[in-house]
Amino acid sequence: MLTSVAALIVLAGLYSVHMMEEHGHIITGMNNQIVWGIPHVFAIFMIVAASGVLNVSSIGSVFNKPAYKARAPLAGLLSLAMLAGGLTVLMLDLGRPDRIIVAATNYNLTSVFAWNVLLYSAMFAAVVVYLWTMMEARMQPWSKHAGFVVFIWRFALTTGTGVIFSFLVARQAYGSAILPPMFIVISFAWGLAVFHIVQSAIYQWNGKMLDEYVQKRMKNLLGVFVVAALYFVVVYHLTNLYFARQVEFERFILADGGIYPLLFWAGYVVLGNLLPLLLIYLPGWGKTQHVAVASAMVILGGFAFLYVFIIGGQAFPLSIFPGFEVKSSFGDGVIGLYSPSLPEVLLGFGGVGIAFLITAVGIRVLNFVPREIPKKAL
Amino acid sequence: MSEINVQRRQFLKMSMGVAAVSIAPGIFLFDMAHGKADANKVRWGMLIETANCAEGCNDCVTACNTENGLSDGVSSTDSQWIRKIEIKDISTGRETSLPMMCQHCEHPPCVDVCPTGASFKRADGIVLVDKHLCIGCRYCMMACPYKARSFVHEPLQNQNPDVPRGRGTVESCTMCVHRIDQGQQPACAVACPNKSILFGNLNDPDSEIATRIRTVASAQVRADLGLNPGVRYQGL
Ligand code: SF4
Ligand code: SF4
C-alpha cells in the first residue's frame, strides 16, 4: 500500500522532470538570483542524511558495539537508498539532464562539484561492498575493513558537501570554514533521525518491540547529536555576527527577512531542536513512539534549516559594491524572490519516493531487519 | 589497556595516511590551476570611464541584446549579459552610473567550480561557456561574485548563428568574441555614445588601454577578492 503511494510519487516526480525538460526551468520558481531551489534542499538533505545514517554501522563495526552491529545492514541499505534518491534529484534538476554522460566523462579536477561526483560514486561502491561483507558469511572477516573504509569515506563525503558551499567566498551566507564540520555533525543527527523512524516502522509492522536497553541508548545518542548540531549552527551564526560585513546578512536571516527568520526560529530551532529534545529527555517520555515523533521533527527541522541556508543565502543580495546603495534591472541590491512551484516540489518528493522504494524492496527481498542479540552480549 | 593503545595508534596512523593521500592531489591541482600568466600574450580587457556614463542611457545594453540575440526582457528569468547599475555612495551621497558584465577574471571562480570544464578561459583572457559541455548545474552562478551569469530558462527562438546559445545552459558576456576574432570591437564599446567603454589589449604596453591605465587612476570591482578582473573602472 505505502509502496504503491511511493511509486505514484516517483511517477509524479518523473512527470515534472518531463515538463521541465519541455518548458525549461521557467516552470520552476528558480531564477537568475535564486539559482538553486527546493530540489537542492531535498537532495542535500538526503545526501547528508545518507552519510550520517552510516554512523550506526560505524559504531557497530569500527567501535565494536553489538547493539549497533545488528543494525549495520539496515543503516547501509538506508544510506544507499537516500544517496540514490538525493543524487537522482540533483541530476534531474540540471538544465541538461540529458548530458549526464558529459558530466561523467569530462572532469574539471579543480571543481569541488566534480570531486563530489567521484566521492558519491565511490561511496556507493564502498557501501555495497560493505553490505556484501556483512550479509555473506564467507566475506564476514572483511567486514571490519570495509566498515573502516566506509567510516573514513563518509567524512570525506560530508566534508565535500560542506566544501561546495564554503568555496563560494563571494556569497555572504557561505564561504566559511566552519561549514564542513558543521555538515558532518548535522549529518549525524539527521541520519540517526531517519534511522529511528524506519526502525520503529519496521518493528511496528512486524509486531515486535524494540529492546529497552537498545532503545534507551539510541535515543540518548540522538539527543547528543541534536545538541551538537545545534551547537555548530549557533557557532556558525555567531562567527558571522563577529565579522562586521556579515551583520547585515545575519539580521536578514535571523530577524527581518520574513519567511527565513520564521523558518529558522520556528522551524529549525523550536520544531527541529527544542521540542525533540523535550520528547527525548523529559522524565516519563522518551518511549519509542516519542522518539519516532522527535525524529520526524528533527527531519522537518532539517528541511527548514536547509531552506534558510540554501535559499535564504541566495536571496540576500551579493555585495558587489560594498558601502554603496545599488539598483539595476537585474536584481542588484534587492532581496531575491522565490516561490517554489509544484513541479520542483514533486521532483523533490520523487527523490524521497525513490529512497523509500529502495528501502522497502531491500527489506522485503533481503533480510535487513535487525536481529536482536541477547541482552547480556551487550 | 596496552592492546587498546596499539589499536588506537594503528587507527591514528591509518587515518593520517588517508588524510595525506587525499590532500596531496588537491594541493598539486591548486598550484596548476593558479599558474602565472605569460606577459607576452594578448589579454583583452576594458576600461570604463564612469564619469562619462550617463544615468538612464542604456545604449550598450541594447547593442549587446541585438548583437547576441537576447530578448531585451528584464524579468528575473531573462538573460542579461550586461546591465546598467546605479550606485550611490552611502557616506557621501555621490551617485554614479556604470555598466556591469562578466569581468573576465584572470582567476575566474566560475571556471574553478565548473564540474565539466564547460566554463573556461581562453588564452587571451576571455572567459566563455562551452554550450556543448554545460550541463546546467548553475554552480558557476553561485560562485561568480559579480552576478554576471544568466541561465537560459526557456527554449530559444531567432538565434544569431554567430552566437550559439541553448536552453538549460548558462551564459554570460563573451566580450563579443566572434567580433574580436574578426578584428572588430565589442558591440557595447562601439555603441556607447560617450565613448565610456575602452576596449583593448592590456598586455601591450603601447595600446591605448594600457597607456590610460598607467596614467589615470582606475580600480577593479571587489579587488579584495584577488580575481584580477580584465574590466577596470575609472572614477569609482
Ligand atoms: S565575472 Fe563572473 S562569470 Fe565572469 S569570469 Fe569572473 S567569475 Fe566568471
Ligand atoms: S552551469 Fe554549466 S558552465 Fe556553469 S558550472 Fe555548471 S556546467 Fe559549468
PDB file of C-alpha atoms in Angstrom, chain B:
ATOM      1  CA  MET B   1      44.921  -1.466  28.132  1.00  0.00           C
ATOM      2  CA  SER B   2      48.066  -1.717  26.034  1.00  0.00           C
ATOM      3  CA  GLU B   3      46.146  -3.562  23.374  1.00  0.00           C
ATOM      4  CA  ILE B   4      43.736  -0.662  23.115  1.00  0.00           C
ATOM      5  CA  ASN B   5      46.674   1.681  22.828  1.00  0.00           C
ATOM      6  CA  VAL B   6      48.141  -0.285  19.958  1.00  0.00           C
ATOM      7  CA  GLN B   7      44.772  -0.324  18.251  1.00  0.00           C
ATOM      8  CA  ARG B   8      44.396   3.366  18.736  1.00  0.00           C
ATOM      9  CA  ARG B   9      47.849   4.054  17.402  1.00  0.00           C
ATOM     10  CA  GLN B  10      47.133   1.972  14.325  1.00  0.00           C
ATOM     11  CA  PHE B  11      43.895   3.789  13.816  1.00  0.00           C
ATOM     12  CA  LEU B  12      45.648   7.144  14.009  1.00  0.00           C
ATOM     13  CA  LYS B  13      48.382   6.074  11.632  1.00  0.00           C
ATOM     14  CA  MET B  14      45.866   4.865   9.144  1.00  0.00           C
ATOM     15  CA  SER B  15      43.706   7.995   9.318  1.00  0.00           C
ATOM     16  CA  MET B  16      46.753  10.204   8.842  1.00  0.00           C
ATOM     17  CA  GLY B  17      47.746   8.181   5.815  1.00  0.00           C
ATOM     18  CA  VAL B  18      44.276   8.542   4.364  1.00  0.00           C
ATOM     19  CA  ALA B  19      44.315  12.280   5.031  1.00  0.00           C
ATOM     20  CA  ALA B  20      47.714  12.764   3.385  1.00  0.00           C
ATOM     21  CA  VAL B  21      46.716  10.800   0.312  1.00  0.00           C
ATOM     22  CA  SER B  22      43.522  12.771  -0.123  1.00  0.00           C
ATOM     23  CA  ILE B  23      45.044  16.203   0.438  1.00  0.00           C
ATOM     24  CA  ALA B  24      48.179  15.899  -1.706  1.00  0.00           C
ATOM     25  CA  PRO B  25      46.499  15.900  -5.138  1.00  0.00           C
ATOM     26  CA  GLY B  26      44.399  18.878  -4.078  1.00  0.00           C
ATOM     27  CA  ILE B  27      47.464  20.972  -3.342  1.00  0.00           C
ATOM     28  CA  PHE B  28      49.045  19.957  -6.628  1.00  0.00           C
ATOM     29  CA  LEU B  29      45.928  20.876  -8.588  1.00  0.00           C
ATOM     30  CA  PHE B  30      45.637  24.172  -6.800  1.00  0.00           C
ATOM     31  CA  ASP B  31      49.117  25.097  -7.977  1.00  0.00           C
ATOM     32  CA  MET B  32      48.333  24.051 -11.519  1.00  0.00           C
ATOM     33  CA  ALA B  33      45.098  25.982 -11.651  1.00  0.00           C
ATOM     34  CA  HIS B  34      46.736  29.172 -10.466  1.00  0.00           C
ATOM     35  CA  GLY B  35      49.713  29.174 -12.858  1.00  0.00           C
ATOM     36  CA  LYS B  36      51.162  32.555 -13.812  1.00  0.00           C
ATOM     37  CA  ALA B  37      50.089  34.384 -16.970  1.00  0.00           C
ATOM     38  CA  ASP B  38      52.510  34.880 -19.823  1.00  0.00           C
ATOM     39  CA  ALA B  39      53.267  38.595 -20.182  1.00  0.00           C
ATOM     40  CA  ASN B  40      53.805  38.359 -23.947  1.00  0.00           C
ATOM     41  CA  LYS B  41      50.333  37.085 -24.636  1.00  0.00           C
ATOM     42  CA  VAL B  42      47.308  39.136 -25.524  1.00  0.00           C
ATOM     43  CA  ARG B  43      44.926  39.865 -22.687  1.00  0.00           C
ATOM     44  CA  TRP B  44      41.733  41.557 -23.788  1.00  0.00           C
ATOM     45  CA  GLY B  45      40.185  43.954 -21.338  1.00  0.00           C
ATOM     46  CA  MET B  46      38.095  47.056 -20.907  1.00  0.00           C
ATOM     47  CA  LEU B  47      38.405  50.341 -19.116  1.00  0.00           C
ATOM     48  CA  ILE B  48      35.128  52.026 -18.240  1.00  0.00           C
ATOM     49  CA  GLU B  49      35.067  55.752 -17.655  1.00  0.00           C
ATOM     50  CA  THR B  50      32.155  56.156 -15.256  1.00  0.00           C
ATOM     51  CA  ALA B  51      32.259  59.968 -15.336  1.00  0.00           C
ATOM     52  CA  ASN B  52      31.012  59.915 -18.954  1.00  0.00           C
ATOM     53  CA  CYS B  53      28.448  57.176 -18.451  1.00  0.00           C
ATOM     54  CA  ALA B  54      25.040  58.820 -18.370  1.00  0.00           C
ATOM     55  CA  GLU B  55      22.337  57.759 -15.942  1.00  0.00           C
ATOM     56  CA  GLY B  56      19.374  56.396 -17.867  1.00  0.00           C
ATOM     57  CA  CYS B  57      21.404  55.689 -21.001  1.00  0.00           C
ATOM     58  CA  ASN B  58      21.002  52.054 -21.965  1.00  0.00           C
ATOM     59  CA  ASP B  59      22.688  52.009 -25.372  1.00  0.00           C
ATOM     60  CA  CYS B  60      25.361  49.439 -24.520  1.00  0.00           C
ATOM     61  CA  VAL B  61      22.704  47.075 -23.176  1.00  0.00           C
ATOM     62  CA  THR B  62      20.536  47.413 -26.269  1.00  0.00           C
ATOM     63  CA  ALA B  63      23.511  46.906 -28.548  1.00  0.00           C
ATOM     64  CA  CYS B  64      24.501  43.766 -26.661  1.00  0.00           C
ATOM     65  CA  ASN B  65      20.988  42.338 -26.851  1.00  0.00           C
ATOM     66  CA  THR B  66      20.823  42.963 -30.588  1.00  0.00           C
ATOM     67  CA  GLU B  67      24.290  41.605 -31.272  1.00  0.00           C
ATOM     68  CA  ASN B  68      23.811  38.431 -29.261  1.00  0.00           C
ATOM     69  CA  GLY B  69      20.150  37.749 -29.963  1.00  0.00           C
ATOM     70  CA  LEU B  70      18.923  38.319 -26.399  1.00  0.00           C
ATOM     71  CA  SER B  71      15.276  39.134 -25.820  1.00  0.00           C
ATOM     72  CA  ASP B  72      15.593  42.577 -24.184  1.00  0.00           C
ATOM     73  CA  GLY B  73      13.411  41.237 -21.343  1.00  0.00           C
ATOM     74  CA  VAL B  74      14.289  42.148 -17.767  1.00  0.00           C
ATOM     75  CA  SER B  75      12.280  39.657 -15.718  1.00  0.00           C
ATOM     76  CA  SER B  76      14.190  37.587 -13.175  1.00  0.00           C
ATOM     77  CA  THR B  77      14.385  34.677 -15.587  1.00  0.00           C
ATOM     78  CA  ASP B  78      15.586  36.641 -18.634  1.00  0.00           C
ATOM     79  CA  SER B  79      19.237  36.653 -19.645  1.00  0.00           C
ATOM     80  CA  GLN B  80      21.074  39.922 -19.139  1.00  0.00           C
ATOM     81  CA  TRP B  81      24.681  39.821 -20.226  1.00  0.00           C
ATOM     82  CA  ILE B  82      25.270  43.472 -19.494  1.00  0.00           C
ATOM     83  CA  ARG B  83      23.227  45.740 -17.225  1.00  0.00           C
ATOM     84  CA  LYS B  84      23.362  49.289 -16.024  1.00  0.00           C
ATOM     85  CA  ILE B  85      23.840  49.729 -12.277  1.00  0.00           C
ATOM     86  CA  GLU B  86      23.169  52.988 -10.468  1.00  0.00           C
ATOM     87  CA  ILE B  87      25.272  53.227  -7.329  1.00  0.00           C
ATOM     88  CA  LYS B  88      25.171  55.766  -4.536  1.00  0.00           C
ATOM     89  CA  ASP B  89      27.945  56.177  -2.013  1.00  0.00           C
ATOM     90  CA  ILE B  90      26.207  55.820   1.352  1.00  0.00           C
ATOM     91  CA  SER B  91      28.625  58.115   3.183  1.00  0.00           C
ATOM     92  CA  THR B  92      28.895  60.947   0.632  1.00  0.00           C
ATOM     93  CA  GLY B  93      25.731  60.598  -1.423  1.00  0.00           C
ATOM     94  CA  ARG B  94      27.668  60.724  -4.715  1.00  0.00           C
ATOM     95  CA  GLU B  95      25.845  58.899  -7.495  1.00  0.00           C
ATOM     96  CA  THR B  96      27.435  57.006 -10.347  1.00  0.00           C
ATOM     97  CA  SER B  97      26.065  55.050 -13.268  1.00  0.00           C
ATOM     98  CA  LEU B  98      28.008  52.218 -14.840  1.00  0.00           C
ATOM     99  CA  PRO B  99      27.666  49.104 -16.983  1.00  0.00           C
ATOM    100  CA  MET B 100      28.310  45.747 -15.315  1.00  0.00           C
ATOM    101  CA  MET B 101      29.007  42.493 -17.098  1.00  0.00           C
ATOM    102  CA  CYS B 102      31.318  39.484 -16.856  1.00  0.00           C
ATOM    103  CA  GLN B 103      34.611  40.923 -15.646  1.00  0.00           C
ATOM    104  CA  HIS B 104      36.685  38.254 -17.397  1.00  0.00           C
ATOM    105  CA  CYS B 105      38.640  37.461 -14.269  1.00  0.00           C
ATOM    106  CA  GLU B 106      42.188  36.205 -14.516  1.00  0.00           C
ATOM    107  CA  HIS B 107      41.379  33.718 -11.731  1.00  0.00           C
ATOM    108  CA  PRO B 108      37.726  33.070 -12.510  1.00  0.00           C
ATOM    109  CA  PRO B 109      35.827  31.262  -9.744  1.00  0.00           C
ATOM    110  CA  CYS B 110      33.244  30.171 -12.326  1.00  0.00           C
ATOM    111  CA  VAL B 111      35.947  28.182 -14.122  1.00  0.00           C
ATOM    112  CA  ASP B 112      37.309  26.718 -10.897  1.00  0.00           C
ATOM    113  CA  VAL B 113      33.953  25.334  -9.815  1.00  0.00           C
ATOM    114  CA  CYS B 114      32.565  24.126 -13.152  1.00  0.00           C
ATOM    115  CA  PRO B 115      32.371  20.323 -12.906  1.00  0.00           C
ATOM    116  CA  THR B 116      32.661  19.594 -16.614  1.00  0.00           C
ATOM    117  CA  GLY B 117      35.108  22.251 -17.733  1.00  0.00           C
ATOM    118  CA  ALA B 118      32.365  23.971 -19.760  1.00  0.00           C
ATOM    119  CA  SER B 119      33.380  27.288 -18.223  1.00  0.00           C
ATOM    120  CA  PHE B 120      36.833  28.069 -19.496  1.00  0.00           C
ATOM    121  CA  LYS B 121      39.258  30.895 -20.038  1.00  0.00           C
ATOM    122  CA  ARG B 122      40.778  31.424 -23.455  1.00  0.00           C
ATOM    123  CA  ALA B 123      44.480  32.149 -23.809  1.00  0.00           C
ATOM    124  CA  ASP B 124      43.590  35.782 -24.484  1.00  0.00           C
ATOM    125  CA  GLY B 125      41.781  36.070 -21.135  1.00  0.00           C
ATOM    126  CA  ILE B 126      38.192  35.877 -22.348  1.00  0.00           C
ATOM    127  CA  VAL B 127      36.008  33.679 -20.140  1.00  0.00           C
ATOM    128  CA  LEU B 128      33.387  31.645 -22.002  1.00  0.00           C
ATOM    129  CA  VAL B 129      30.914  28.786 -21.549  1.00  0.00           C
ATOM    130  CA  ASP B 130      31.116  25.865 -23.962  1.00  0.00           C
ATOM    131  CA  LYS B 131      27.438  25.304 -24.809  1.00  0.00           C
ATOM    132  CA  HIS B 132      28.028  21.656 -25.600  1.00  0.00           C
ATOM    133  CA  LEU B 133      29.661  20.826 -22.300  1.00  0.00           C
ATOM    134  CA  CYS B 134      27.483  22.837 -19.938  1.00  0.00           C
ATOM    135  CA  ILE B 135      25.079  20.597 -18.013  1.00  0.00           C
ATOM    136  CA  GLY B 136      23.226  23.494 -16.416  1.00  0.00           C
ATOM    137  CA  CYS B 137      24.174  22.855 -12.797  1.00  0.00           C
ATOM    138  CA  ARG B 138      24.406  26.623 -12.070  1.00  0.00           C
ATOM    139  CA  TYR B 139      27.313  26.214  -9.699  1.00  0.00           C
ATOM    140  CA  CYS B 140      29.169  28.918 -11.648  1.00  0.00           C
ATOM    141  CA  MET B 141      26.301  31.331 -10.995  1.00  0.00           C
ATOM    142  CA  MET B 142      26.660  30.642  -7.295  1.00  0.00           C
ATOM    143  CA  ALA B 143      30.399  31.267  -7.493  1.00  0.00           C
ATOM    144  CA  CYS B 144      30.523  34.448  -9.589  1.00  0.00           C
ATOM    145  CA  PRO B 145      30.936  37.482  -7.309  1.00  0.00           C
ATOM    146  CA  TYR B 146      29.578  39.882  -9.952  1.00  0.00           C
ATOM    147  CA  LYS B 147      26.285  38.151 -10.733  1.00  0.00           C
ATOM    148  CA  ALA B 148      27.446  38.142 -14.324  1.00  0.00           C
ATOM    149  CA  ARG B 149      25.773  34.944 -15.468  1.00  0.00           C
ATOM    150  CA  SER B 150      22.297  34.042 -16.633  1.00  0.00           C
ATOM    151  CA  PHE B 151      20.615  30.677 -17.017  1.00  0.00           C
ATOM    152  CA  VAL B 152      18.502  30.072 -20.112  1.00  0.00           C
ATOM    153  CA  HIS B 153      15.134  29.238 -18.562  1.00  0.00           C
ATOM    154  CA  GLU B 154      13.133  28.774 -21.765  1.00  0.00           C
ATOM    155  CA  PRO B 155      13.509  27.330 -25.256  1.00  0.00           C
ATOM    156  CA  LEU B 156      15.002  29.931 -27.610  1.00  0.00           C
ATOM    157  CA  GLN B 157      13.978  31.269 -30.978  1.00  0.00           C
ATOM    158  CA  ASN B 158      15.647  33.543 -33.541  1.00  0.00           C
ATOM    159  CA  GLN B 159      19.191  32.933 -32.536  1.00  0.00           C
ATOM    160  CA  ASN B 160      22.141  34.708 -34.032  1.00  0.00           C
ATOM    161  CA  PRO B 161      24.164  31.998 -35.820  1.00  0.00           C
ATOM    162  CA  ASP B 162      27.431  33.591 -34.662  1.00  0.00           C
ATOM    163  CA  VAL B 163      26.389  33.374 -31.024  1.00  0.00           C
ATOM    164  CA  PRO B 164      25.334  29.878 -30.007  1.00  0.00           C
ATOM    165  CA  ARG B 165      23.004  29.703 -27.001  1.00  0.00           C
ATOM    166  CA  GLY B 166      20.963  26.873 -25.576  1.00  0.00           C
ATOM    167  CA  ARG B 167      18.101  26.203 -23.199  1.00  0.00           C
ATOM    168  CA  GLY B 168      19.233  24.741 -19.918  1.00  0.00           C
ATOM    169  CA  THR B 169      22.744  26.141 -20.140  1.00  0.00           C
ATOM    170  CA  VAL B 170      24.411  29.111 -18.512  1.00  0.00           C
ATOM    171  CA  GLU B 171      25.709  32.082 -20.458  1.00  0.00           C
ATOM    172  CA  SER B 172      27.343  35.443 -19.932  1.00  0.00           C
ATOM    173  CA  CYS B 173      29.141  38.266 -21.725  1.00  0.00           C
ATOM    174  CA  THR B 174      31.570  36.826 -24.281  1.00  0.00           C
ATOM    175  CA  MET B 175      33.221  40.214 -24.848  1.00  0.00           C
ATOM    176  CA  CYS B 176      31.760  39.656 -28.342  1.00  0.00           C
ATOM    177  CA  VAL B 177      34.436  37.094 -29.000  1.00  0.00           C
ATOM    178  CA  HIS B 178      33.044  36.478 -32.503  1.00  0.00           C
ATOM    179  CA  ARG B 179      33.669  40.140 -33.357  1.00  0.00           C
ATOM    180  CA  ILE B 180      37.089  40.286 -31.678  1.00  0.00           C
ATOM    181  CA  ASP B 181      38.223  37.273 -33.676  1.00  0.00           C
ATOM    182  CA  GLN B 182      37.381  39.236 -36.828  1.00  0.00           C
ATOM    183  CA  GLY B 183      39.328  42.254 -35.648  1.00  0.00           C
ATOM    184  CA  GLN B 184      36.266  44.232 -34.540  1.00  0.00           C
ATOM    185  CA  GLN B 185      35.408  45.795 -31.184  1.00  0.00           C
ATOM    186  CA  PRO B 186      32.707  44.519 -28.810  1.00  0.00           C
ATOM    187  CA  ALA B 187      29.234  45.813 -29.659  1.00  0.00           C
ATOM    188  CA  CYS B 188      28.824  47.749 -26.393  1.00  0.00           C
ATOM    189  CA  ALA B 189      32.099  49.630 -26.853  1.00  0.00           C
ATOM    190  CA  VAL B 190      31.052  50.645 -30.367  1.00  0.00           C
ATOM    191  CA  ALA B 191      27.545  51.639 -29.300  1.00  0.00           C
ATOM    192  CA  CYS B 192      28.419  53.890 -26.351  1.00  0.00           C
ATOM    193  CA  PRO B 193      27.646  57.489 -27.450  1.00  0.00           C
ATOM    194  CA  ASN B 194      30.007  58.874 -24.800  1.00  0.00           C
ATOM    195  CA  LYS B 195      32.960  56.628 -25.528  1.00  0.00           C
ATOM    196  CA  SER B 196      32.864  55.364 -21.965  1.00  0.00           C
ATOM    197  CA  ILE B 197      33.970  51.830 -22.827  1.00  0.00           C
ATOM    198  CA  LEU B 198      37.558  51.491 -23.977  1.00  0.00           C
ATOM    199  CA  PHE B 199      38.465  48.046 -25.278  1.00  0.00           C
ATOM    200  CA  GLY B 200      41.981  46.741 -25.937  1.00  0.00           C
ATOM    201  CA  ASN B 201      44.964  44.550 -25.126  1.00  0.00           C
ATOM    202  CA  LEU B 202      46.028  45.044 -21.527  1.00  0.00           C
ATOM    203  CA  ASN B 203      49.338  43.296 -22.106  1.00  0.00           C
ATOM    204  CA  ASP B 204      50.511  45.530 -24.974  1.00  0.00           C
ATOM    205  CA  PRO B 205      52.279  48.489 -23.321  1.00  0.00           C
ATOM    206  CA  ASP B 206      51.638  50.697 -26.368  1.00  0.00           C
ATOM    207  CA  SER B 207      47.895  50.082 -26.571  1.00  0.00           C
ATOM    208  CA  GLU B 208      45.570  52.927 -25.652  1.00  0.00           C
ATOM    209  CA  ILE B 209      44.043  50.970 -22.785  1.00  0.00           C
ATOM    210  CA  ALA B 210      47.430  50.092 -21.266  1.00  0.00           C
ATOM    211  CA  THR B 211      48.593  53.703 -21.557  1.00  0.00           C
ATOM    212  CA  ARG B 212      45.432  55.011 -19.929  1.00  0.00           C
ATOM    213  CA  ILE B 213      45.634  52.506 -17.083  1.00  0.00           C
ATOM    214  CA  ARG B 214      49.214  53.611 -16.450  1.00  0.00           C
ATOM    215  CA  THR B 215      48.333  57.286 -16.309  1.00  0.00           C
ATOM    216  CA  VAL B 216      44.908  57.588 -14.682  1.00  0.00           C
ATOM    217  CA  ALA B 217      43.544  56.055 -11.502  1.00  0.00           C
ATOM    218  CA  SER B 218      41.306  53.068 -12.136  1.00  0.00           C
ATOM    219  CA  ALA B 219      40.002  50.270  -9.963  1.00  0.00           C
ATOM    220  CA  GLN B 220      38.695  46.751 -10.173  1.00  0.00           C
ATOM    221  CA  VAL B 221      35.361  45.954  -8.597  1.00  0.00           C
ATOM    222  CA  ARG B 222      35.769  43.826  -5.451  1.00  0.00           C
ATOM    223  CA  ALA B 223      39.546  43.913  -5.928  1.00  0.00           C
ATOM    224  CA  ASP B 224      39.748  42.462  -2.409  1.00  0.00           C
ATOM    225  CA  LEU B 225      38.769  39.083  -3.825  1.00  0.00           C
ATOM    226  CA  GLY B 226      42.025  38.938  -5.763  1.00  0.00           C
ATOM    227  CA  LEU B 227      40.487  37.706  -9.023  1.00  0.00           C
ATOM    228  CA  ASN B 228      42.220  40.329 -11.172  1.00  0.00           C
ATOM    229  CA  PRO B 229      39.304  41.122 -13.481  1.00  0.00           C
ATOM    230  CA  GLY B 230      40.055  42.274 -17.035  1.00  0.00           C
ATOM    231  CA  VAL B 231      37.459  45.037 -16.760  1.00  0.00           C
ATOM    232  CA  ARG B 232      38.527  48.156 -14.863  1.00  0.00           C
ATOM    233  CA  TYR B 233      36.562  51.221 -13.799  1.00  0.00           C
ATOM    234  CA  GLN B 234      37.641  54.835 -13.705  1.00  0.00           C
ATOM    235  CA  GLY B 235      36.066  57.274 -11.264  1.00  0.00           C
ATOM    236  CA  LEU B 236      34.563  54.808  -8.820  1.00  0.00           C
TER     237      LEU B 236
END
